[in-house]
Amino acid sequence: NIHHWMIDAAMGSGRNNEILCWLLVLILSDWSAAQISYSVSEEVDKGTVVGNLAKDLNVNFRDLQTRNLNLVSGYSKKYFEANVKTGDLCVNERIDREELCPNTIKCTLNLEAILSNPMVLHRIEVVIVDLNDNAPTFVEKSHSLNISELSPTGEHFWLPLALDADTGSNSVKTYRLSPNEYFSLDMQSDGEHSVSAELVLVKALDREKQAVVKLTLTAVDGGKPPKTGTVQIHVNVLDVNDNTPSFSQTLYKARVNENFPTGSLVIQLNATDSDEGDNGRVIYSFVRRANFNPADVFLINAETGEITIKGNLDYEAQSAYEIHVQATDRGSSPRSANGKLLVEVVDVNDNAPEIVVTSLMNPVKEDADIGSVVALVTVTDKDGGKNGHTNCKLVGSAPFKLRSNYKNYYSLVVDGPLDREGCSFYNVTIAATDEGTPPLSTSSVITVKVSDVNDNAPRFLEPVINIYVKENSPVGALIYTITAVDPDMNENARVAYSFYGDSKSIPITSVVNINPETGDIVSLQSFNFEELKTFQFKVQATDSGVPPLSSNVTVNIFILDENDNNPTILAPYSEHGSVNSESIPYSAEAGYFVAKIRAVDADSGYNALLSYHLTEPKGNKLFRIGTSTGEIRTKRRMSDNDLKTHPVVVLVSDNGEPSLSATVSIEVVVVESTADIQTQFRHVPIKEDSFSDLNLYLLIAIVSVSVIFLLSLISLIAVKCHRTDGSFSRYSAPMITTHPDGSWSYSKATQQYDVCFSSDTLKSDVVVFPAPFPSLDAELISINGGDTFTSTQTLPNKEKVSCC
């Protein structure tokens, strides 16, 4: 880089070896503090190339645009810009060194070059080279001096000081005085301040010969070519007073703290005059030099020479004052002496650090890598020395940290995992403290927002959803609304619903449909409990993120039975339109078995629980029927007044709401003797007290069937224990209820009916009807002697069967 600077300095127009040497010294003095340094002259045209960033950053210029090269500075104007196509750093605004760096020798602009992917920071220092674009000027158009004719040769007199906004070799270097016989110039330079000149009397004045001497003072700068400025000097020759006041010191020095209150004493001057009377009485005053008037900041007591503070002193605005004072006697032709006072302002820690934040990535994605740069932080303190040294840190707990880049430049980077669902933003507090006594601190709060990433799948509120639907429900009815929640936001949280796979038993899309936006499940057909009792399918919820996330839930549909089937009369009385007749002997005792009506109901549960009643004739007192068994028996013996033919109408009703029924008509004929009764096995009278061989066979058959049934039930339970969907398949277990008279009510989905009866007792039978739904506990119904229903036991909805 130094090599490039030297070449640029040698080839630049209007530069000479003196500029090259000055620039080389300037670069070498600050080389340890800068990573990349360039130099450019002030007032160059817009677009002037300062240097090639791609080359000096060791980056291919084709990568500058893809890596998003960004220049960051703390100035109000964007003086430079980077050409991402060529990699050149170019001038973007007019650069006026005098405007940027007044009263300073070295003028530099500091930039931060930022490259992404990966994030790299480089500090760039651009030195602004001064041009001789300002001529020396004097504040006054003319300046008057009163010099006594008795002034001795060699006496010095102050002359106006010329100002030049340029610095270095372009500032004021010398003064010239117009040719005259009385005065010459004495050039003075202390190395730190500008060159000044004093008027030296080389020949005694003669007021009578020349009362006013007019001179021209010319200030010349060191530019190539040089520029000049002039002021007219009018010397008024005074008479008599031949002694000049004299200060006790040629140079006074004082130190004051910047926070000293108004009126504080700075120093007391002392000047004496050997004359007597008014010619020896001295008064003190400030001398205004160039554009600085000491009276704006300090007060001087004309009688005592005490100098006090008039206004507020600010070390950061000006750290030292050079004050010129004058002691003048009160003679008729006053004589004066010039003195100089240097006031050093001592810094006090009265400025807190200032924090400037440049945001680079806000909001931050919640999956941002650790070390990702969020913002650039710059800390400045106007104080000097230790009062201006600062330390910066984060306050509180947050997944971020400060990483030092260079001196007071920091990067705020991600230091831990981010989760928008847990915290959508962070108020990061940055605290900066200086090293003064006492230390001052400043804090700044940065709000870092966290943007959403699709990192959460939709979640169902239940692992399994059970839906109960009544049979015969209308097509298109809403049966359930499935809801899944997604803690993400916007598109990442917008959930769409769909079927996942198909049901094992039926094509699910022909039975139900799901609204992908609302999750509403509607029926596509009317359900029939007798044909379909339950089915299962899965619903998938998928969000709209990229990539999308999804989850599934199992849905069980259970069809609830309704009482939509009438009881059906079984043989031998089921033939529609046939004449059913039974014969009984005249000598039949009370309780004589006449007939048994059997019926079944395709419904389930209480909808299939049947009861039997005699409805016609209303005044019939000869017969009764078992409410649950359907057995018709005589209530008393026959009498001569009874008719020989008795029509009997039996009403079979289920227990549904509303109840459905069926009727059967039987004509009972009374005969004289049992010999006249046809010996059909279904009309054999019952002898309850005898235990025939048929009863024994029937008992053996019942026990065998019961054992087989129990073994089958145990096997079924064992198989179901190994099934993955046992909780779902258990609902297909049958339920058997028994009545006190020994009849069984058996419910099974196959709807097959078997009737077993004895030619002797005709008591044992099997009545089949579908089981109630498992969510409703089944009850065992017993019939008291008066044929009334009472609840005797409740069956839990598990694979258990109770038999009486």
PDB file of N, CA, C and O in Angstrom, residues 381-424:
ATOM      1  N   ASP A 381     -15.856   9.439  22.840  1.00  0.00           N
ATOM      2  CA  ASP A 381     -15.861  10.282  24.028  1.00  0.00           C
ATOM      3  C   ASP A 381     -15.050  11.529  23.689  1.00  0.00           C
ATOM      4  O   ASP A 381     -13.887  11.442  23.262  1.00  0.00           O
ATOM      5  N   LYS A 382     -15.643  12.702  23.854  1.00  0.00           N
ATOM      6  CA  LYS A 382     -14.995  13.947  23.479  1.00  0.00           C
ATOM      7  C   LYS A 382     -13.864  14.333  24.412  1.00  0.00           C
ATOM      8  O   LYS A 382     -13.042  15.202  24.077  1.00  0.00           O
ATOM      9  N   ASP A 383     -13.818  13.745  25.603  1.00  0.00           N
ATOM     10  CA  ASP A 383     -12.754  14.065  26.535  1.00  0.00           C
ATOM     11  C   ASP A 383     -11.426  13.530  26.017  1.00  0.00           C
ATOM     12  O   ASP A 383     -11.368  12.711  25.084  1.00  0.00           O
ATOM     13  N   GLY A 384     -10.329  14.001  26.664  1.00  0.00           N
ATOM     14  CA  GLY A 384      -9.003  13.568  26.283  1.00  0.00           C
ATOM     15  C   GLY A 384      -8.386  12.670  27.322  1.00  0.00           C
ATOM     16  O   GLY A 384      -8.870  12.541  28.456  1.00  0.00           O
ATOM     17  N   GLY A 385      -7.252  12.036  26.951  1.00  0.00           N
ATOM     18  CA  GLY A 385      -6.548  11.171  27.884  1.00  0.00           C
ATOM     19  C   GLY A 385      -7.399  10.024  28.362  1.00  0.00           C
ATOM     20  O   GLY A 385      -8.203   9.455  27.617  1.00  0.00           O
ATOM     21  N   LYS A 386      -7.227   9.687  29.656  1.00  0.00           N
ATOM     22  CA  LYS A 386      -8.030   8.599  30.222  1.00  0.00           C
ATOM     23  C   LYS A 386      -9.507   8.939  30.258  1.00  0.00           C
ATOM     24  O   LYS A 386     -10.349   8.042  30.247  1.00  0.00           O
ATOM     25  N   ASN A 387      -9.821  10.220  30.330  1.00  0.00           N
ATOM     26  CA  ASN A 387     -11.229  10.623  30.328  1.00  0.00           C
ATOM     27  C   ASN A 387     -11.930  10.241  29.032  1.00  0.00           C
ATOM     28  O   ASN A 387     -13.158  10.171  28.975  1.00  0.00           O
ATOM     29  N   GLY A 388     -11.134  10.035  27.970  1.00  0.00           N
ATOM     30  CA  GLY A 388     -11.724   9.671  26.681  1.00  0.00           C
ATOM     31  C   GLY A 388     -11.604   8.205  26.352  1.00  0.00           C
ATOM     32  O   GLY A 388     -12.113   7.759  25.315  1.00  0.00           O
ATOM     33  N   HIS A 389     -10.931   7.425  27.226  1.00  0.00           N
ATOM     34  CA  HIS A 389     -10.846   5.979  27.014  1.00  0.00           C
ATOM     35  C   HIS A 389     -12.126   5.328  27.511  1.00  0.00           C
ATOM     36  O   HIS A 389     -12.579   5.603  28.636  1.00  0.00           O
ATOM     37  N   THR A 390     -12.719   4.456  26.721  1.00  0.00           N
ATOM     38  CA  THR A 390     -14.018   3.872  27.054  1.00  0.00           C
ATOM     39  C   THR A 390     -13.946   2.352  27.055  1.00  0.00           C
ATOM     40  O   THR A 390     -13.104   1.745  26.384  1.00  0.00           O
ATOM     41  N   ASN A 391     -14.838   1.776  27.835  1.00  0.00           N
ATOM     42  CA  ASN A 391     -15.069   0.330  27.840  1.00  0.00           C
ATOM     43  C   ASN A 391     -16.542   0.094  27.561  1.00  0.00           C
ATOM     44  O   ASN A 391     -17.405   0.809  28.093  1.00  0.00           O
ATOM     45  N   CYS A 392     -16.828  -0.922  26.740  1.00  0.00           N
ATOM     46  CA  CYS A 392     -18.209  -1.176  26.307  1.00  0.00           C
ATOM     47  C   CYS A 392     -18.581  -2.613  26.636  1.00  0.00           C
ATOM     48  O   CYS A 392     -17.770  -3.538  26.487  1.00  0.00           O
ATOM     49  N   LYS A 393     -19.819  -2.808  27.074  1.00  0.00           N
ATOM     50  CA  LYS A 393     -20.296  -4.145  27.400  1.00  0.00           C
ATOM     51  C   LYS A 393     -21.816  -4.184  27.282  1.00  0.00           C
ATOM     52  O   LYS A 393     -22.478  -3.133  27.192  1.00  0.00           O
ATOM     53  N   LEU A 394     -22.367  -5.428  27.271  1.00  0.00           N
ATOM     54  CA  LEU A 394     -23.819  -5.625  27.261  1.00  0.00           C
ATOM     55  C   LEU A 394     -24.317  -5.785  28.686  1.00  0.00           C
ATOM     56  O   LEU A 394     -23.645  -6.388  29.529  1.00  0.00           O
ATOM     57  N   VAL A 395     -25.501  -5.245  28.953  1.00  0.00           N
ATOM     58  CA  VAL A 395     -26.123  -5.330  30.272  1.00  0.00           C
ATOM     59  C   VAL A 395     -27.313  -6.275  30.187  1.00  0.00           C
ATOM     60  O   VAL A 395     -28.133  -6.168  29.278  1.00  0.00           O
ATOM     61  N   GLY A 396     -27.415  -7.182  31.159  1.00  0.00           N
ATOM     62  CA  GLY A 396     -28.531  -8.133  31.168  1.00  0.00           C
ATOM     63  C   GLY A 396     -28.186  -9.371  30.349  1.00  0.00           C
ATOM     64  O   GLY A 396     -27.103  -9.503  29.768  1.00  0.00           O
ATOM     65  N   SER A 397     -29.142 -10.287  30.345  1.00  0.00           N
ATOM     66  CA  SER A 397     -28.940 -11.544  29.626  1.00  0.00           C
ATOM     67  C   SER A 397     -29.710 -11.508  28.315  1.00  0.00           C
ATOM     68  O   SER A 397     -30.895 -11.195  28.289  1.00  0.00           O
ATOM     69  N   ALA A 398     -29.021 -11.807  27.257  1.00  0.00           N
ATOM     70  CA  ALA A 398     -29.608 -11.895  25.916  1.00  0.00           C
ATOM     71  C   ALA A 398     -28.652 -12.737  25.081  1.00  0.00           C
ATOM     72  O   ALA A 398     -27.446 -12.779  25.342  1.00  0.00           O
ATOM     73  N   PRO A 399     -29.187 -13.446  24.075  1.00  0.00           N
ATOM     74  CA  PRO A 399     -28.327 -14.319  23.258  1.00  0.00           C
ATOM     75  C   PRO A 399     -27.469 -13.530  22.269  1.00  0.00           C
ATOM     76  O   PRO A 399     -27.424 -13.832  21.082  1.00  0.00           O
ATOM     77  N   PHE A 400     -26.805 -12.475  22.757  1.00  0.00           N
ATOM     78  CA  PHE A 400     -25.938 -11.661  21.921  1.00  0.00           C
ATOM     79  C   PHE A 400     -24.686 -11.314  22.714  1.00  0.00           C
ATOM     80  O   PHE A 400     -24.657 -11.414  23.943  1.00  0.00           O
ATOM     81  N   LYS A 401     -23.639 -10.891  22.020  1.00  0.00           N
ATOM     82  CA  LYS A 401     -22.432 -10.418  22.677  1.00  0.00           C
ATOM     83  C   LYS A 401     -21.775  -9.370  21.790  1.00  0.00           C
ATOM     84  O   LYS A 401     -22.052  -9.275  20.591  1.00  0.00           O
ATOM     85  N   LEU A 402     -20.891  -8.576  22.430  1.00  0.00           N
ATOM     86  CA  LEU A 402     -20.136  -7.564  21.707  1.00  0.00           C
ATOM     87  C   LEU A 402     -18.759  -8.130  21.353  1.00  0.00           C
ATOM     88  O   LEU A 402     -18.069  -8.684  22.217  1.00  0.00           O
ATOM     89  N   ARG A 403     -18.363  -7.966  20.103  1.00  0.00           N
ATOM     90  CA  ARG A 403     -17.052  -8.406  19.662  1.00  0.00           C
ATOM     91  C   ARG A 403     -16.263  -7.187  19.195  1.00  0.00           C
ATOM     92  O   ARG A 403     -16.714  -6.419  18.350  1.00  0.00           O
ATOM     93  N   SER A 404     -15.084  -7.000  19.791  1.00  0.00           N
ATOM     94  CA  SER A 404     -14.276  -5.832  19.475  1.00  0.00           C
ATOM     95  C   SER A 404     -13.663  -5.984  18.092  1.00  0.00           C
ATOM     96  O   SER A 404     -13.070  -7.021  17.758  1.00  0.00           O
ATOM     97  N   ASN A 405     -13.805  -4.930  17.269  1.00  0.00           N
ATOM     98  CA  ASN A 405     -13.227  -4.925  15.937  1.00  0.00           C
ATOM     99  C   ASN A 405     -11.919  -4.136  15.899  1.00  0.00           C
ATOM    100  O   ASN A 405     -10.872  -4.664  15.507  1.00  0.00           O
ATOM    101  N   TYR A 406     -11.977  -2.870  16.337  1.00  0.00           N
ATOM    102  CA  TYR A 406     -10.794  -2.014  16.297  1.00  0.00           C
ATOM    103  C   TYR A 406     -11.054  -0.827  17.213  1.00  0.00           C
ATOM    104  O   TYR A 406     -12.031  -0.092  17.043  1.00  0.00           O
ATOM    105  N   LYS A 407     -10.193  -0.670  18.209  1.00  0.00           N
ATOM    106  CA  LYS A 407     -10.328   0.417  19.168  1.00  0.00           C
ATOM    107  C   LYS A 407     -11.757   0.477  19.706  1.00  0.00           C
ATOM    108  O   LYS A 407     -12.207  -0.427  20.377  1.00  0.00           O
ATOM    109  N   ASN A 408     -12.484   1.545  19.353  1.00  0.00           N
ATOM    110  CA  ASN A 408     -13.836   1.736  19.885  1.00  0.00           C
ATOM    111  C   ASN A 408     -14.912   1.262  18.915  1.00  0.00           C
ATOM    112  O   ASN A 408     -16.053   1.706  18.992  1.00  0.00           O
ATOM    113  N   TYR A 409     -14.559   0.352  18.019  1.00  0.00           N
ATOM    114  CA  TYR A 409     -15.522  -0.192  17.071  1.00  0.00           C
ATOM    115  C   TYR A 409     -15.844  -1.633  17.494  1.00  0.00           C
ATOM    116  O   TYR A 409     -14.935  -2.441  17.728  1.00  0.00           O
ATOM    117  N   TYR A 410     -17.148  -1.936  17.574  1.00  0.00           N
ATOM    118  CA  TYR A 410     -17.593  -3.252  18.016  1.00  0.00           C
ATOM    119  C   TYR A 410     -18.636  -3.787  17.040  1.00  0.00           C
ATOM    120  O   TYR A 410     -19.276  -3.033  16.303  1.00  0.00           O
ATOM    121  N   SER A 411     -18.792  -5.113  17.109  1.00  0.00           N
ATOM    122  CA  SER A 411     -19.871  -5.783  16.370  1.00  0.00           C
ATOM    123  C   SER A 411     -20.782  -6.474  17.378  1.00  0.00           C
ATOM    124  O   SER A 411     -20.299  -7.156  18.286  1.00  0.00           O
ATOM    125  N   LEU A 412     -22.091  -6.269  17.219  1.00  0.00           N
ATOM    126  CA  LEU A 412     -23.066  -7.009  18.013  1.00  0.00           C
ATOM    127  C   LEU A 412     -23.411  -8.287  17.253  1.00  0.00           C
ATOM    128  O   LEU A 412     -23.945  -8.232  16.140  1.00  0.00           O
ATOM    129  N   VAL A 413     -23.054  -9.440  17.832  1.00  0.00           N
ATOM    130  CA  VAL A 413     -23.210 -10.717  17.139  1.00  0.00           C
ATOM    131  C   VAL A 413     -24.107 -11.640  17.948  1.00  0.00           C
ATOM    132  O   VAL A 413     -24.303 -11.468  19.160  1.00  0.00           O
ATOM    133  N   VAL A 414     -24.670 -12.641  17.248  1.00  0.00           N
ATOM    134  CA  VAL A 414     -25.516 -13.652  17.898  1.00  0.00           C
ATOM    135  C   VAL A 414     -24.622 -14.584  18.704  1.00  0.00           C
ATOM    136  O   VAL A 414     -23.590 -15.068  18.219  1.00  0.00           O
ATOM    137  N   ASP A 415     -25.028 -14.841  19.963  1.00  0.00           N
ATOM    138  CA  ASP A 415     -24.198 -15.659  20.851  1.00  0.00           C
ATOM    139  C   ASP A 415     -24.958 -16.852  21.403  1.00  0.00           C
ATOM    140  O   ASP A 415     -24.470 -17.530  22.314  1.00  0.00           O
ATOM    141  N   GLY A 416     -26.137 -17.117  20.915  1.00  0.00           N
ATOM    142  CA  GLY A 416     -26.920 -18.239  21.414  1.00  0.00           C
ATOM    143  C   GLY A 416     -28.088 -18.520  20.493  1.00  0.00           C
ATOM    144  O   GLY A 416     -28.379 -17.762  19.560  1.00  0.00           O
ATOM    145  N   PRO A 417     -28.774 -19.644  20.735  1.00  0.00           N
ATOM    146  CA  PRO A 417     -29.926 -19.972  19.878  1.00  0.00           C
ATOM    147  C   PRO A 417     -31.068 -18.990  20.073  1.00  0.00           C
ATOM    148  O   PRO A 417     -31.327 -18.522  21.178  1.00  0.00           O
ATOM    149  N   LEU A 418     -31.766 -18.683  18.980  1.00  0.00           N
ATOM    150  CA  LEU A 418     -32.923 -17.792  18.995  1.00  0.00           C
ATOM    151  C   LEU A 418     -34.186 -18.615  18.748  1.00  0.00           C
ATOM    152  O   LEU A 418     -34.168 -19.567  17.969  1.00  0.00           O
ATOM    153  N   ASP A 419     -35.254 -18.229  19.410  1.00  0.00           N
ATOM    154  CA  ASP A 419     -36.540 -18.914  19.241  1.00  0.00           C
ATOM    155  C   ASP A 419     -37.637 -17.864  19.249  1.00  0.00           C
ATOM    156  O   ASP A 419     -37.947 -17.293  20.305  1.00  0.00           O
ATOM    157  N   ARG A 420     -38.176 -17.579  18.058  1.00  0.00           N
ATOM    158  CA  ARG A 420     -39.201 -16.536  17.981  1.00  0.00           C
ATOM    159  C   ARG A 420     -40.434 -16.887  18.789  1.00  0.00           C
ATOM    160  O   ARG A 420     -41.086 -16.009  19.368  1.00  0.00           O
ATOM    161  N   GLU A 421     -40.763 -18.190  18.848  1.00  0.00           N
ATOM    162  CA  GLU A 421     -41.945 -18.591  19.603  1.00  0.00           C
ATOM    163  C   GLU A 421     -41.751 -18.340  21.091  1.00  0.00           C
ATOM    164  O   GLU A 421     -42.721 -18.126  21.819  1.00  0.00           O
ATOM    165  N   GLY A 422     -40.528 -18.384  21.558  1.00  0.00           N
ATOM    166  CA  GLY A 422     -40.258 -18.086  22.965  1.00  0.00           C
ATOM    167  C   GLY A 422     -40.091 -16.607  23.215  1.00  0.00           C
ATOM    168  O   GLY A 422     -40.534 -16.093  24.238  1.00  0.00           O
ATOM    169  N   CYS A 423     -39.449 -15.903  22.300  1.00  0.00           N
ATOM    170  CA  CYS A 423     -39.228 -14.461  22.450  1.00  0.00           C
ATOM    171  C   CYS A 423     -39.091 -13.877  21.057  1.00  0.00           C
ATOM    172  O   CYS A 423     -38.182 -14.232  20.311  1.00  0.00           O
ATOM    173  N   SER A 424     -40.004 -12.965  20.704  1.00  0.00           N
ATOM    174  CA  SER A 424     -40.032 -12.422  19.344  1.00  0.00           C
ATOM    175  C   SER A 424     -39.135 -11.197  19.177  1.00  0.00           C
ATOM    176  O   SER A 424     -38.897 -10.777  18.056  1.00  0.00           O
TER     177      SER A 424
END
